[in-house]
Coordinates of C-alpha atoms and ligand atoms in Angstrom, one line a residue:
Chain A
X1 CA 25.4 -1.4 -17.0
X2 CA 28.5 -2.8 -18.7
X3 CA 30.5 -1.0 -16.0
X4 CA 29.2 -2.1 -13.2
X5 CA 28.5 -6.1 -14.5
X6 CA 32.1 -5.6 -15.3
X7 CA 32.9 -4.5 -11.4
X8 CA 30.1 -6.4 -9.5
X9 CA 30.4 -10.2 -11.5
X10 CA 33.9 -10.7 -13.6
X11 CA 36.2 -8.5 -11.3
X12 CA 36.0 -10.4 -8.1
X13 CA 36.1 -13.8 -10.4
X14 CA 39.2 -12.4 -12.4
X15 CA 40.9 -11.5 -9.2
X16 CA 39.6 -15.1 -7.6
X17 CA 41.3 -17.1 -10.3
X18 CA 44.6 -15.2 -10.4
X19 CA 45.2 -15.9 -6.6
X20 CA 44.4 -19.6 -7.5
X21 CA 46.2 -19.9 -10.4
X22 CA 49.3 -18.4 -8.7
X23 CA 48.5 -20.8 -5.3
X24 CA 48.8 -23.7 -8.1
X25 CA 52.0 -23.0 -10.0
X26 CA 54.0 -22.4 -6.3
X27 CA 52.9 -25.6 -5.1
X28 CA 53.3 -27.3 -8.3
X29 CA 57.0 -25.6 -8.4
X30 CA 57.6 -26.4 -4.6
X31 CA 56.5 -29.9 -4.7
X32 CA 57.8 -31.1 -8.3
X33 CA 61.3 -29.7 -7.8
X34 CA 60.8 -31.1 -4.0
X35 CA 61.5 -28.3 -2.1
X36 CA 58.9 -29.7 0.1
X37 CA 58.6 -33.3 0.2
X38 CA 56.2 -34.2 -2.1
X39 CA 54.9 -38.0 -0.6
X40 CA 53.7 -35.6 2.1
X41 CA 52.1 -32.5 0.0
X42 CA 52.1 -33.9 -3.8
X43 CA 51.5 -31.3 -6.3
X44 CA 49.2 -30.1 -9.1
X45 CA 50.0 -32.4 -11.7
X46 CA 50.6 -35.4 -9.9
X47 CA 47.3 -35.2 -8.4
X48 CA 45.7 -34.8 -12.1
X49 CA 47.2 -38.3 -12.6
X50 CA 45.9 -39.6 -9.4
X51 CA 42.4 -38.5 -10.8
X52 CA 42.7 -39.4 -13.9
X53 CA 43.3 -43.2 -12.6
X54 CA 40.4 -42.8 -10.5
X55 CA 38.2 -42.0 -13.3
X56 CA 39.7 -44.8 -15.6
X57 CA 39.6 -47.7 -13.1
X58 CA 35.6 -46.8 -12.4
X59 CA 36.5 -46.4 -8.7
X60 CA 35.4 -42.4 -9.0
X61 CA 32.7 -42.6 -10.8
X62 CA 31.1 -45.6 -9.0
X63 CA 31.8 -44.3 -5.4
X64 CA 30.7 -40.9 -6.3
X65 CA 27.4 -42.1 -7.2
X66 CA 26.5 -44.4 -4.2
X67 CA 27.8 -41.1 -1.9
X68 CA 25.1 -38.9 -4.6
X69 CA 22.6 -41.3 -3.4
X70 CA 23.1 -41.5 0.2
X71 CA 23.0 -38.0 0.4
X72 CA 20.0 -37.7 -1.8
X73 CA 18.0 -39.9 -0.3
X74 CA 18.8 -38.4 3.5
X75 CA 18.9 -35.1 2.3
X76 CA 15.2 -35.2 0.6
X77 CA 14.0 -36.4 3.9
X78 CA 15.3 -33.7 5.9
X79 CA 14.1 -31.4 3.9
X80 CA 10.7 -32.2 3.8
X81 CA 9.9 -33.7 7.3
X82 CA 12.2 -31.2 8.4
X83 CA 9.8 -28.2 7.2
X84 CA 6.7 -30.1 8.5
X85 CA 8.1 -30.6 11.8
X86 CA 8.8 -26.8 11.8
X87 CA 5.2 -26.1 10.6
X88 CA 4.1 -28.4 13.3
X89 CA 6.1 -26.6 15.7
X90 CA 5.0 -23.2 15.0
X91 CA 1.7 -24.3 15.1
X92 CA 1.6 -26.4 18.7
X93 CA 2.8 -25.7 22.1
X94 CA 2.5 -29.1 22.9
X95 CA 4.1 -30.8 20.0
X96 CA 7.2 -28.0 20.5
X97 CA 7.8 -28.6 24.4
X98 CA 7.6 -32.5 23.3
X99 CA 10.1 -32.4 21.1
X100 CA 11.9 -29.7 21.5
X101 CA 14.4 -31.9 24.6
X102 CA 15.0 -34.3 21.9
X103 CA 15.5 -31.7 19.1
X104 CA 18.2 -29.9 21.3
X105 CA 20.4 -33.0 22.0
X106 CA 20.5 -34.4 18.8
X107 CA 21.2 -30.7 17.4
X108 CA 24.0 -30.7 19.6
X109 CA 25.5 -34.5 19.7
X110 CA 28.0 -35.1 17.1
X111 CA 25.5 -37.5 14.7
X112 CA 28.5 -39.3 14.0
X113 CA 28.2 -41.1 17.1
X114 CA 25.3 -42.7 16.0
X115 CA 26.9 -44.4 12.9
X116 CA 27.4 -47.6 14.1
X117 CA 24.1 -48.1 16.1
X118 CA 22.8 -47.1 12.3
X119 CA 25.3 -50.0 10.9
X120 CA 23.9 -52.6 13.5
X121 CA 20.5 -51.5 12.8
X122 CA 20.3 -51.1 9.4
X123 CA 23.2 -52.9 8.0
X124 CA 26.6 -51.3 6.4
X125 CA 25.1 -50.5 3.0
X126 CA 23.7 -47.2 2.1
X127 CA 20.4 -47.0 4.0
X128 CA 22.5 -46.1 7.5
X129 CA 24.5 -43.4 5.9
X130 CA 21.1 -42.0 4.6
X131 CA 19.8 -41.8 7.7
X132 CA 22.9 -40.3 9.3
X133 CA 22.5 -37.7 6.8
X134 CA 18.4 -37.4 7.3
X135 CA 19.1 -37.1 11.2
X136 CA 21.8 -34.2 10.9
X137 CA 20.4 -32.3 8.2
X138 CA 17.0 -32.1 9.2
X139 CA 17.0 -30.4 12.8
X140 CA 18.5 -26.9 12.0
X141 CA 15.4 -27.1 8.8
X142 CA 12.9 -27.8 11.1
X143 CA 14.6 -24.9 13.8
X144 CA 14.2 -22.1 10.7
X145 CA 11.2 -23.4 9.6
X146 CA 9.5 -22.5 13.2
X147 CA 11.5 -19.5 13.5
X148 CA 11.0 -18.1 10.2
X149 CA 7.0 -18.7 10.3
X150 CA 6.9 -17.3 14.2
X151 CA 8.9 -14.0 12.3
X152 CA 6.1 -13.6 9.5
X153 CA 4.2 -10.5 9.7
X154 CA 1.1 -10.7 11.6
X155 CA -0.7 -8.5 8.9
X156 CA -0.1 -11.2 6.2
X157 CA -2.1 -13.8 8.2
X158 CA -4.4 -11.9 9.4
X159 CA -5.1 -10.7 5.7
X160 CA -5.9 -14.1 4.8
X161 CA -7.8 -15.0 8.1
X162 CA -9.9 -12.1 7.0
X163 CA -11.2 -14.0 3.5
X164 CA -11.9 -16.8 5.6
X165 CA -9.2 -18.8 4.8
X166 CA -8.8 -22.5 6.5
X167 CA -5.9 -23.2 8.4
X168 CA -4.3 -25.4 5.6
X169 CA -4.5 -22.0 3.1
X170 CA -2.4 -20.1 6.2
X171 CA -0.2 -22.3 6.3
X172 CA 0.6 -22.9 2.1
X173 CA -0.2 -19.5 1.4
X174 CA 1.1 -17.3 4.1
X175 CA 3.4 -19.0 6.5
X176 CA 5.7 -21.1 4.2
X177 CA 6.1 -18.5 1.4
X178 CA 7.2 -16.1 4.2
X179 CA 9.2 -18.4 5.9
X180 CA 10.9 -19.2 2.7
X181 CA 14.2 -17.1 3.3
X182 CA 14.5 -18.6 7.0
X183 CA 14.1 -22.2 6.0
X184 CA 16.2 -21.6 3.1
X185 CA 19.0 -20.5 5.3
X186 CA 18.4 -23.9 7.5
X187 CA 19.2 -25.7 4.5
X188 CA 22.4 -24.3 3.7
X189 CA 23.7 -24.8 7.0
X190 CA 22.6 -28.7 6.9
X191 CA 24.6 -29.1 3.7
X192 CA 27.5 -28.7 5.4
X193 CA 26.3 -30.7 8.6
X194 CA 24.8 -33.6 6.2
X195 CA 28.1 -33.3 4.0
X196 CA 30.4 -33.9 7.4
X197 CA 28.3 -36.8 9.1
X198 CA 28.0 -38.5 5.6
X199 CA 32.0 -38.9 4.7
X200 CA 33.1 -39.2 8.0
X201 CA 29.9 -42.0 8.6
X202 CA 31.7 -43.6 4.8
X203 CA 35.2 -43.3 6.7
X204 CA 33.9 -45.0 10.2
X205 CA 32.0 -48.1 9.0
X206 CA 31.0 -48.8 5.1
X207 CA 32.1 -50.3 2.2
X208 CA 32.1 -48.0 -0.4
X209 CA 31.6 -44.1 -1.2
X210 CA 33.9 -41.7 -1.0
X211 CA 34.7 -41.1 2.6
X212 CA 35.3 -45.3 2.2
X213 CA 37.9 -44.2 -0.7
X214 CA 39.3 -41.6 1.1
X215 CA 40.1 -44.2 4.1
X216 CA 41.3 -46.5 2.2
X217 CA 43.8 -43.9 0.4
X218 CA 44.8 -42.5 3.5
X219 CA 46.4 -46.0 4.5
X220 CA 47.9 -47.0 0.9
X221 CA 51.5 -45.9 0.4
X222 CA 51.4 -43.1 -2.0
X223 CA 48.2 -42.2 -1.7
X224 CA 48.1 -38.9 -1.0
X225 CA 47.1 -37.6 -4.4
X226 CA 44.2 -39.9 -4.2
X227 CA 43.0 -38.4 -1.3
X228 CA 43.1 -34.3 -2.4
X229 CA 41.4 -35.9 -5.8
X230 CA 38.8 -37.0 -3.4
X231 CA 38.8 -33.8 -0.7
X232 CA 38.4 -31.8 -3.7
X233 CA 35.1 -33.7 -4.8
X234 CA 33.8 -33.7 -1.7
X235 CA 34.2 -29.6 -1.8
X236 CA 32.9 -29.3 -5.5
X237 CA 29.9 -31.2 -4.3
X238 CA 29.5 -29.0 -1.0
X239 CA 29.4 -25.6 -3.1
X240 CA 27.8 -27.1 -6.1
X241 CA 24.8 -27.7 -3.4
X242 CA 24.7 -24.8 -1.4
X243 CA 25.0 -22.9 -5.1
X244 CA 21.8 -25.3 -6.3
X245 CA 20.1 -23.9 -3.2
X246 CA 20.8 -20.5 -3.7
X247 CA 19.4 -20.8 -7.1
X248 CA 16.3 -22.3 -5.6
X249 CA 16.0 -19.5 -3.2
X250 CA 16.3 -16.7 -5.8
X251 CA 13.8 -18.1 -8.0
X252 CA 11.6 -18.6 -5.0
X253 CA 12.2 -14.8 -3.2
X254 CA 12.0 -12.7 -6.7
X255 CA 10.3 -10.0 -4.6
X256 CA 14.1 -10.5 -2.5
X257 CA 16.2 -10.3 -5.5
X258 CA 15.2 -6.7 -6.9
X259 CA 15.2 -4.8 -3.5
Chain B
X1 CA -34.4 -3.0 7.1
X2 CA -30.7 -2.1 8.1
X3 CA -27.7 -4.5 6.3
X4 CA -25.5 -4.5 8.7
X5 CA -26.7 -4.7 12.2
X6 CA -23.9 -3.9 15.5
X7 CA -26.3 -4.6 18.6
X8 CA -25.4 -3.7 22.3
X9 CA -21.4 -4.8 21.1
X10 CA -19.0 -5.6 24.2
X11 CA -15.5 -6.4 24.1
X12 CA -13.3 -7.2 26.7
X13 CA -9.7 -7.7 26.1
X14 CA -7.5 -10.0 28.8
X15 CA -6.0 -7.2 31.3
X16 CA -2.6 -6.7 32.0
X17 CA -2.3 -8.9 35.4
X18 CA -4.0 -12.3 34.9
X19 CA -7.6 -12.5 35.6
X20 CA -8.3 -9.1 34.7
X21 CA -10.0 -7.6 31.5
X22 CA -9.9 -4.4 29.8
X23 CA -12.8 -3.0 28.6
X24 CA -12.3 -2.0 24.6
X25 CA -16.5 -1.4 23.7
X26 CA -19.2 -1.0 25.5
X27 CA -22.3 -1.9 24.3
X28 CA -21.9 -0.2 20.9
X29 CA -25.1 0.3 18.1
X30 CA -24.5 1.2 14.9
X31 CA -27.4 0.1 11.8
X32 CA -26.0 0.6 8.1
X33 CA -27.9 0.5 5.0
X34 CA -27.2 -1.3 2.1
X35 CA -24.7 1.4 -0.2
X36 CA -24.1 3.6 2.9
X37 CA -20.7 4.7 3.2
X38 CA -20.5 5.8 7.2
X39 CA -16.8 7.2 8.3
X40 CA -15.8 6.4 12.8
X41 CA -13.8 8.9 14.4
X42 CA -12.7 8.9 17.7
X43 CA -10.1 9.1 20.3
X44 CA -6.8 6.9 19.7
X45 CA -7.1 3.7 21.5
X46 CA -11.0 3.9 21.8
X47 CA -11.6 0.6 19.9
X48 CA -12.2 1.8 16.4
X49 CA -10.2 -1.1 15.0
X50 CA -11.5 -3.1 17.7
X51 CA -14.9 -3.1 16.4
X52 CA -14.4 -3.5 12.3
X53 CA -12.5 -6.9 13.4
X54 CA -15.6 -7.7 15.4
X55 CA -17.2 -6.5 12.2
X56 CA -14.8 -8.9 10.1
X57 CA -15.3 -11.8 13.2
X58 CA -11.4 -11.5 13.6
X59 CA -12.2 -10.9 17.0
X60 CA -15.1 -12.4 19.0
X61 CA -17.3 -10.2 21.0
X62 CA -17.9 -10.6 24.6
X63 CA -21.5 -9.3 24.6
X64 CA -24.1 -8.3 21.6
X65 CA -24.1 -9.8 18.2
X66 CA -23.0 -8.2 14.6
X67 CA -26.1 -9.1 12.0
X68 CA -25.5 -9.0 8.3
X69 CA -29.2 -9.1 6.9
X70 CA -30.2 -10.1 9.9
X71 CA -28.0 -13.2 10.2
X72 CA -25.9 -13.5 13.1
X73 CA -22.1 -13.2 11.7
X74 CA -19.7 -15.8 13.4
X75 CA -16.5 -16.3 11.2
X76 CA -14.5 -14.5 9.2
X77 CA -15.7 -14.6 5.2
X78 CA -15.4 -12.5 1.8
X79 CA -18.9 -10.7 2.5
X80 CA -16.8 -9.0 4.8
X81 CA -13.3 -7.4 2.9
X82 CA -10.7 -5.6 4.9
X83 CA -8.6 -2.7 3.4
X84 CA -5.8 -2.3 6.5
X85 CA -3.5 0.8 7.4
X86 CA -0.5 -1.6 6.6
X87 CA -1.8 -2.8 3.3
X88 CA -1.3 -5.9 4.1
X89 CA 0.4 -7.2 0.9
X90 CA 2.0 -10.6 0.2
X91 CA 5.5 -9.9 -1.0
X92 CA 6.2 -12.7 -2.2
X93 CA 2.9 -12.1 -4.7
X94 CA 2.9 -10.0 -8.3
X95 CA 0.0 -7.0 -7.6
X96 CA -2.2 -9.5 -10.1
X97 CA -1.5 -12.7 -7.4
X98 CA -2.1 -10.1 -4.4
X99 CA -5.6 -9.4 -5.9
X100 CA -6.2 -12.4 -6.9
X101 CA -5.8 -14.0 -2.9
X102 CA -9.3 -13.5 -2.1
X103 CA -10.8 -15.4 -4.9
X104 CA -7.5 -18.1 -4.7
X105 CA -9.0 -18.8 -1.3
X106 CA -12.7 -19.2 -2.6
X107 CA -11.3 -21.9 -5.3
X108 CA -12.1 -19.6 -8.2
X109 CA -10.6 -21.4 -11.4
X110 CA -7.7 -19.4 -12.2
X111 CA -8.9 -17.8 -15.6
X112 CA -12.1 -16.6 -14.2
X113 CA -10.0 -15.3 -11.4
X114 CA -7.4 -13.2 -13.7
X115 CA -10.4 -12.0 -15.2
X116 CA -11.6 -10.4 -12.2
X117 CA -8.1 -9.2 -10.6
X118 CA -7.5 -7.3 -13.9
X119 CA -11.0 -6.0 -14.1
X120 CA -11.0 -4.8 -10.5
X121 CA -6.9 -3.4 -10.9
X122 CA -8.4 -1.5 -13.7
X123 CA -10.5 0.0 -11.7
X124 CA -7.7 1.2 -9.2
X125 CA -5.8 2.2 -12.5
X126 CA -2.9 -0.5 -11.7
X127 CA -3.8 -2.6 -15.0
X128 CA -0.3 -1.9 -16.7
X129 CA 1.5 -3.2 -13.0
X130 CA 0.1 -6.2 -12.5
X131 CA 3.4 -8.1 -13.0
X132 CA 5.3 -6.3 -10.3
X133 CA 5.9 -6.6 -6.9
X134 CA 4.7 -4.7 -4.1
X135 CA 7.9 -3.2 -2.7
X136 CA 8.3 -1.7 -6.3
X137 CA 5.1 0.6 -5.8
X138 CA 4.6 3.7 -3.9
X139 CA 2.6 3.7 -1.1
X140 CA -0.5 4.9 -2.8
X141 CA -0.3 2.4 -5.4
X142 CA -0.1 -0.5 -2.6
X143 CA -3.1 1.0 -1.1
X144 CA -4.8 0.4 -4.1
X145 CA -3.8 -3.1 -4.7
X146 CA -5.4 -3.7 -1.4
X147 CA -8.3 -2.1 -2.0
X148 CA -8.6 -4.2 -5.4
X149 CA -8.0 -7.3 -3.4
X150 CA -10.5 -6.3 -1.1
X151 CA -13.1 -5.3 -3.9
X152 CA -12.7 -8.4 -5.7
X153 CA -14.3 -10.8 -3.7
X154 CA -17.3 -8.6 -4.5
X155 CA -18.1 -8.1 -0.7
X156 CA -21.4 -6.5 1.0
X157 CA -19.3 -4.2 2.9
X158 CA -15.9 -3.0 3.1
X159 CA -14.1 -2.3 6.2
X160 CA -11.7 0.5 5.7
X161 CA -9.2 0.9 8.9
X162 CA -7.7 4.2 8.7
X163 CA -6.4 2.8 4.9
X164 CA -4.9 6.4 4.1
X165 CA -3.7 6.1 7.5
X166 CA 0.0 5.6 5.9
X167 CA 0.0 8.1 3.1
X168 CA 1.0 11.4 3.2
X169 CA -1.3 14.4 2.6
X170 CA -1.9 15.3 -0.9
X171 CA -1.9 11.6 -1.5
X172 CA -4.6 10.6 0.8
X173 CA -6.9 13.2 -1.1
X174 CA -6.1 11.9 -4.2
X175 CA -7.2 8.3 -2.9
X176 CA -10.2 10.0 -1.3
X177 CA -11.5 10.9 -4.8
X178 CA -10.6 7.1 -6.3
X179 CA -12.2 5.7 -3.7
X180 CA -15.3 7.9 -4.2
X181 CA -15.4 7.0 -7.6
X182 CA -15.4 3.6 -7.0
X183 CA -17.8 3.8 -4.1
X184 CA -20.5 5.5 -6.3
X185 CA -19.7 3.0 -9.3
X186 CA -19.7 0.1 -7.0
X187 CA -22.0 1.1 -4.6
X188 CA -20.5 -1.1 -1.4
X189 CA -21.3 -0.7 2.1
X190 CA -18.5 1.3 3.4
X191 CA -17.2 1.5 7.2
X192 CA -14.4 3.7 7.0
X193 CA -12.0 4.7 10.7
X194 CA -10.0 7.8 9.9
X195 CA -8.2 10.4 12.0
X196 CA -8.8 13.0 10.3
X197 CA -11.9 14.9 10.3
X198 CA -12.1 16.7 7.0
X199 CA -12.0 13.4 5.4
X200 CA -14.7 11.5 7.9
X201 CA -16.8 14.7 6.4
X202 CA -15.9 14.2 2.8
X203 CA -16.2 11.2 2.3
X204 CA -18.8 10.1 5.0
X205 CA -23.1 9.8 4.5
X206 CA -22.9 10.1 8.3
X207 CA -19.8 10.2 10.5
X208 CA -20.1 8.1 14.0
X209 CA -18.1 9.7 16.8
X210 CA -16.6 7.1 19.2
X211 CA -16.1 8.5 22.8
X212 CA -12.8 7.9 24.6
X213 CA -12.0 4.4 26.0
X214 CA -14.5 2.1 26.6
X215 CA -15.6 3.1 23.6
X216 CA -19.2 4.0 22.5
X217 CA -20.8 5.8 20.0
X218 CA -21.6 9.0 21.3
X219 CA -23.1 11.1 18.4
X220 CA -23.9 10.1 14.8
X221 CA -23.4 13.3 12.3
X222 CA -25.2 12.9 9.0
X223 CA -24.1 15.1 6.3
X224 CA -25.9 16.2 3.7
X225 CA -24.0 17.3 1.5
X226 CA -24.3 17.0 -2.6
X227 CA -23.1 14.0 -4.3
X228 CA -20.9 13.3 -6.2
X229 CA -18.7 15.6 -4.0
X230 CA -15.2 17.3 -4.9
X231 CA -12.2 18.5 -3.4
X232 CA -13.9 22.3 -3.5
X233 CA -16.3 20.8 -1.1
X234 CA -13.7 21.5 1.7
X235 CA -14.1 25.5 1.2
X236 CA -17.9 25.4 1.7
X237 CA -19.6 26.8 4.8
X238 CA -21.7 23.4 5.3
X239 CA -18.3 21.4 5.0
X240 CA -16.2 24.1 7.9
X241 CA -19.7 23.7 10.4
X242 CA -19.8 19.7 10.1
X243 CA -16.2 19.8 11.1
X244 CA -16.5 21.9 13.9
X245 CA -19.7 20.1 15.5
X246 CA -17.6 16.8 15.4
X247 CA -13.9 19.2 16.3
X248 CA -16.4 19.7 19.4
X249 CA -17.7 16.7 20.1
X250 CA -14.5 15.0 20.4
X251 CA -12.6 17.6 21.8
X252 CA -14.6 17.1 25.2
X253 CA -13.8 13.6 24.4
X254 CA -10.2 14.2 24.8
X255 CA -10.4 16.6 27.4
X256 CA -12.0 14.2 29.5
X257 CA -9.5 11.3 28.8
X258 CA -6.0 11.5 27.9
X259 CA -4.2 12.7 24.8
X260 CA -5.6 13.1 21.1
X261 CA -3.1 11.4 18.9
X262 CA -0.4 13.5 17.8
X263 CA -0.8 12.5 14.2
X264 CA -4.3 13.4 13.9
X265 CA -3.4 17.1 14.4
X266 CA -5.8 18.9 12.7
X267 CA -5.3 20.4 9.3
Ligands
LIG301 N1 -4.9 -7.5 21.7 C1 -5.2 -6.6 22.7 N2 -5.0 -6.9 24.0 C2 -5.3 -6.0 24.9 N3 -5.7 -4.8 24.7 C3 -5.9 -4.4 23.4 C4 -5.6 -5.3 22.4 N4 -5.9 -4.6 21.2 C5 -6.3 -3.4 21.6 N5 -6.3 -3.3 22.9 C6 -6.7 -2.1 23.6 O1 -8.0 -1.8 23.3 C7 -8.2 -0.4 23.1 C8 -8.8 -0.2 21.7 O2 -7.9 -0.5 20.7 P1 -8.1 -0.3 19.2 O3 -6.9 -0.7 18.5 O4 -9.4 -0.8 18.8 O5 -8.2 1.3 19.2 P2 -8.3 2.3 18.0 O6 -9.4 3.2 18.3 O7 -8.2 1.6 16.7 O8 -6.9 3.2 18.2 P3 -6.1 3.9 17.1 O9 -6.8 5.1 16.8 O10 -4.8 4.3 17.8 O11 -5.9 3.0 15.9 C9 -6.9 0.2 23.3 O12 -6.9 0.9 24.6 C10 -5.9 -0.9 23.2 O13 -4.9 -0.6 24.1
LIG302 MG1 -6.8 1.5 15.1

């Protein structure tokens, strides 16, 4: 047990830090001594400062959150009408050869496009960025949801179609538990496409949040430790959420987790 | 009068080219008594599952009615249970929540409804795994957990389709005896589909012998033989004549239509 805890968990994390420390202290040696240029690349410490001042002015902290809540808010949607147009779509022909036209092109369009017909619409605060996030997020959880309830076992519904069970008790009590792993897939791959539309959407047209810092960064002069401050918050966010899911997903699948 | 009623049962599935059908049944009678445990055999393919899911109203019939005490059965309910060849199990469920799904679906208040699972996986001996999932039982112990599920809804009758189908040999036996045990405790209307002879005979008051596709009932067996009945049953002379008389009877069956299952090669 200690053996292989020791080879499966802390090895691979040992080994992971040690390639990241190392990556640190050549970049903090090449850009300090300015072997490369460091306006260009800036280094470790430097950017520690830069964050550092971002926290103290308030800018961080405040920008952070309205970029929390934009993503919240879109993200929350997406996941729930997401899984009940996916339920819907499983369940009807009709509804699925609808929508599915509409489904496809907005899978495929880069959602960013839509930003500023989201501005005009619904003004430059934080409601347009939600909805950016909402429409990008929410197609490939409604896609798994339909394809993870069409790959349930046929013996599971038919086991509760055999008590008598109404359509509503197929659904919540076969379908969705089974689909779990599918739609929980979905969602990790929306994180990333909900993450992209919302700081580039912050970037294009808004006035604050951290794709708006980042923008703003990128045209100050000396800026660039700013803006890997902000990149790396971005990234901390992205795995903290897909982590948060996988979490979720374990505690939902426990028959998963032992096999 | 007879509990469970199959009158002139016809089912037709949709054919292969459009506009055709395949005929499944034809016109099938079977009358069970209340506490009867009756075992099908027949030819692979000549609707023995078809008809205990017209039995179960998972399937409707094309012609003839199914009568449960005499009332015309038109949906699927828990007076009905189904034990299947696949289990059936909800991964995703501890053996307790499996059990439980029957009664979940009737709106049992949860208490009462532990009461019963554990009662009933007491029964089937699986009291001290009621917290673990299905994949971390053997097949034998799944089969149980369905046949607790099944048992828990208290139903009339209890459709068994092939459910030692999936176990191996010295298993099935063992599940044989349980399941007598619980039959004569329990006392449910039994409709059991097997393959294999020796255990239509064991287990069976009277075995019905299906004839190849469209299926009908071609002979009903009855076998008398001593309750409560044991594994030494299977030496006796009574026990080797019922099996040949139905080895016969569904030899010409085969003979006259295509293949007898490979599987059900006879012990
Ligand atoms: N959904 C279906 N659509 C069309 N034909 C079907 C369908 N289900 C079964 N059949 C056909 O109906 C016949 C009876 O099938 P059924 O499954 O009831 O047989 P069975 O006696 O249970 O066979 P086995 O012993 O192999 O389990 C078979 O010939 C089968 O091919
Ligand atoms: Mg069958």
């Amino acid at each position: 047990m200690h053996r292989s805890l020791l080879a499966h968990r802390l090895a691979p994390l040992i080994v992971g830090l040690l390639s990241v420390s190392l990556f640190l202290l050549i970049w903090e040696i090449a850009g300090s001594t300015e072997t490369v240029r460091s306006e260009l690349v800036s280094y470790p410490t430097q950017i520690l400062s830069a964050f550092k001042r971002l926290i103290l002015s308030g800018e961080l902290a405040q920008n952070t959150l309205i970029s929390l809540r934009e993503f919240g808010e879109g993200f929350a949607a997406a996941i729930v009408i997401g899984i009940a147009c996916g339920v819907a779509f499983a369940l009807s022909r009709t509804i699925r050869y609808l929508f599915e036209p509409i489904f496809v092109a907005l899978y495929t369009a880069p959602i960013i496009v839509f930003v500023p017909v989201l501005v005009v619409w619904f003004g430059i605060g934080t409601t347009s960025k939600s909805i950016a996030v909402f429409l990008s997020a929410f197609i490939p959880i409604a896609i798994n949801t339909t394809t993870g309830i069409e790959e349930i076992s046929e013996s599971w519904v038919r086991a509760l179609r055999a008590f008598g069970a109404s359509r509503t008790q197929i659904i919540f009590k076969a379908m969705l538990p089974g689909a779990i792993p599918s739609i929980m897939a979905g969602i990790r791959l929306a994180i990333g496409r909900g993450i992209v539309v919302l700081i580039a959407g912050e970037m294009y047209v808004s006035m604050s949040g951290i794709g708006r810092l980042i923008s703003i960064y990128s045209v100050a002069p000396d800026g660039v430790p700013e803006i890997f401050v902000l990149v790396a918050v971005v990234a901390t966010f992205g795995y903290v959420c897909v982590l948060l899911f996988s979490l979720i997903e374990s505690g939902l699948t426990p028959w998963r987790s032992h096999s | 009068m007879a509990q469970l009623e199959v009158k002139d049962l016809s089912l037709s599935y949709p054919g292969s080219r459009s506009g055709s059908t395949f005929l499944a049944l034809d016109k099938v009678n079977v009358s069970i008594e209340k506490g009867e445990f009756v075992t099908i055999v027949g030819p692979s393919g000549c609707g023995k599952s078809t008809l205990l899911m017209l039995v179960a109203a998972l399937l409707r019939p094309t012609s003839g009615a199914v009568q449960l005490n005499q009332k015309d059965v038109t949906k699927p309910g828990p007076d009905r249970a189904l034990v299947f060849q696949d289990f059936a199990l909800l991964p995703w469920r501890t053996v307790i929540k499996n059990v439980e799904l029957g009664l979940e679906l009737k709106k049992v208040p949860s208490a009462q409804r532990r009461k019963e699972a554990l009662k009933y996986l007491d029964m089937v001996e699986l009291g001290k795994f009621c917290n673990h999932y299905p994949h971390q039982l053997s097949g034998g112990m799944r089969q149980r957990v369905g046949i607790a599920r099944a048992l828990s809804v208290d139903p009339e009758v209890l459709l068994m389709d092939e459910p030692f189908g999936a176990l191996d040999a010295q298993i099935r036996q063992v599940m044989g005896l349980e399941l007598l045990r619980i039959w004569e405790r329990e006392r449910k209307t039994i409709i059991f589909v097997t393959h294999d002879i020796d255990e239509a005979v064991y287990l069976g008051d009277r075995v019905l012998v299906m004839s190849a596709s469209p299926g009908r009932v071609i002979q009903e067996v009855k076998i008398s033989l001593p309750r409560p009945r044991d594994l030494s049953l299977r030496n006796k002379a009574e026990f080797t004549a019922y099996r040949e008389t139905i080895w016969n009877l569904l030899e010409k069956q085969v003979q006259a239509n295509g293949a007898w299952r490979q599987d059900s090669a006879l012990s």
